[in-house]
């Protein structure tokens, strides 16, 4: 369970690869719905199910702001 938490929380970040995001979001839903481990799925507080386009855009903007300051 701990490995699933780490994988799902890491790979569902907005910066994550779109294919990894979809797979891990599905894993998260299946843990709750199919396997019936709702408490475990709820404990994955950093699992992100938001729809993200241009995954790296915000990270690139933040990096640009840091470079401009520096």
mmCIF file of C-alpha atoms in Angstrom:
data_model
loop_
_atom_site.group_PDB
_atom_site.id
_atom_site.type_symbol
_atom_site.label_atom_id
_atom_site.label_comp_id
_atom_site.label_asym_id
_atom_site.label_seq_id
_atom_site.Cartn_x
_atom_site.Cartn_y
_atom_site.Cartn_z
ATOM 1 C CA UNK A 1 0.000 0.000 0.000
ATOM 2 C CA UNK A 2 2.828 2.391 0.833
ATOM 3 C CA UNK A 3 4.419 1.877 -2.586
ATOM 4 C CA UNK A 4 1.085 2.578 -4.285
ATOM 5 C CA UNK A 5 0.736 5.803 -2.288
ATOM 6 C CA UNK A 6 4.173 7.019 -3.297
ATOM 7 C CA UNK A 7 3.687 6.101 -6.951
ATOM 8 C CA UNK A 8 0.217 7.619 -7.245
ATOM 9 C CA UNK A 9 1.027 10.825 -5.373
ATOM 10 C CA UNK A 10 4.253 11.345 -7.330
ATOM 11 C CA UNK A 11 2.948 10.535 -10.806
ATOM 12 C CA UNK A 12 -0.321 12.474 -10.594
ATOM 13 C CA UNK A 13 1.353 15.853 -10.086
ATOM 14 C CA UNK A 14 0.533 18.449 -12.747
ATOM 15 C CA UNK A 15 4.125 18.188 -14.015
ATOM 16 C CA UNK A 16 3.774 14.421 -14.498
ATOM 17 C CA UNK A 17 3.821 12.764 -17.892
ATOM 18 C CA UNK A 18 0.251 12.632 -19.252
ATOM 19 C CA UNK A 19 0.292 8.839 -19.706
ATOM 20 C CA UNK A 20 1.581 8.270 -16.166
ATOM 21 C CA UNK A 21 -1.012 10.704 -14.828
ATOM 22 C CA UNK A 22 -3.891 8.860 -16.520
ATOM 23 C CA UNK A 23 -2.696 5.435 -15.355
ATOM 24 C CA UNK A 24 -2.096 6.521 -11.766
ATOM 25 C CA UNK A 25 -5.367 8.437 -11.573
ATOM 26 C CA UNK A 26 -7.134 5.269 -12.720
ATOM 27 C CA UNK A 27 -5.198 3.205 -10.164
ATOM 28 C CA UNK A 28 -6.333 5.612 -7.446
ATOM 29 C CA UNK A 29 -9.982 5.337 -8.502
ATOM 30 C CA UNK A 30 -9.764 1.534 -8.712
ATOM 31 C CA UNK A 31 -8.235 1.249 -5.238
ATOM 32 C CA UNK A 32 -11.239 3.106 -3.848
ATOM 33 C CA UNK A 33 -14.033 1.736 -6.016
ATOM 34 C CA UNK A 34 -13.058 -1.712 -7.286
ATOM 35 C CA UNK A 35 -10.869 -2.918 -4.421
ATOM 36 C CA UNK A 36 -13.029 -1.183 -1.825
ATOM 37 C CA UNK A 37 -10.135 0.438 0.024
ATOM 38 C CA UNK A 38 -11.773 3.842 0.355
ATOM 39 C CA UNK A 39 -9.853 4.770 3.512
ATOM 40 C CA UNK A 40 -6.541 4.006 1.818
ATOM 41 C CA UNK A 41 -7.497 6.023 -1.260
ATOM 42 C CA UNK A 42 -8.640 8.909 0.958
ATOM 43 C CA UNK A 43 -5.279 8.862 2.739
ATOM 44 C CA UNK A 44 -3.581 9.664 -0.573
ATOM 45 C CA UNK A 45 -4.081 13.365 0.006
ATOM 46 C CA UNK A 46 -1.685 14.460 -2.743
ATOM 47 C CA UNK A 47 -3.272 12.398 -5.529
ATOM 48 C CA UNK A 48 -4.240 14.981 -8.139
ATOM 49 C CA UNK A 49 -7.194 14.297 -10.451
ATOM 50 C CA UNK A 50 -7.312 17.738 -12.031
ATOM 51 C CA UNK A 51 -7.274 18.007 -15.802
ATOM 52 C CA UNK A 52 -4.032 19.660 -16.819
ATOM 53 C CA UNK A 53 -3.005 20.972 -20.199
ATOM 54 C CA UNK A 54 0.527 22.104 -20.930
ATOM 55 C CA UNK A 55 1.818 20.199 -17.918
ATOM 56 C CA UNK A 56 5.168 21.938 -17.623
ATOM 57 C CA UNK A 57 4.011 25.480 -18.377
ATOM 58 C CA UNK A 58 3.629 26.653 -14.758
ATOM 59 C CA UNK A 59 6.932 25.045 -13.736
ATOM 60 C CA UNK A 60 8.683 26.768 -16.645
ATOM 61 C CA UNK A 61 7.135 30.121 -15.715
ATOM 62 C CA UNK A 62 8.335 29.737 -12.111
ATOM 63 C CA UNK A 63 11.844 28.874 -13.319
ATOM 64 C CA UNK A 64 11.825 31.931 -15.582
ATOM 65 C CA UNK A 65 10.787 34.164 -12.665
ATOM 66 C CA UNK A 66 13.650 32.764 -10.563
ATOM 67 C CA UNK A 67 16.141 33.368 -13.379
ATOM 68 C CA UNK A 68 14.882 36.928 -13.840
ATOM 69 C CA UNK A 69 15.374 37.671 -10.133
ATOM 70 C CA UNK A 70 18.742 36.092 -9.915
#
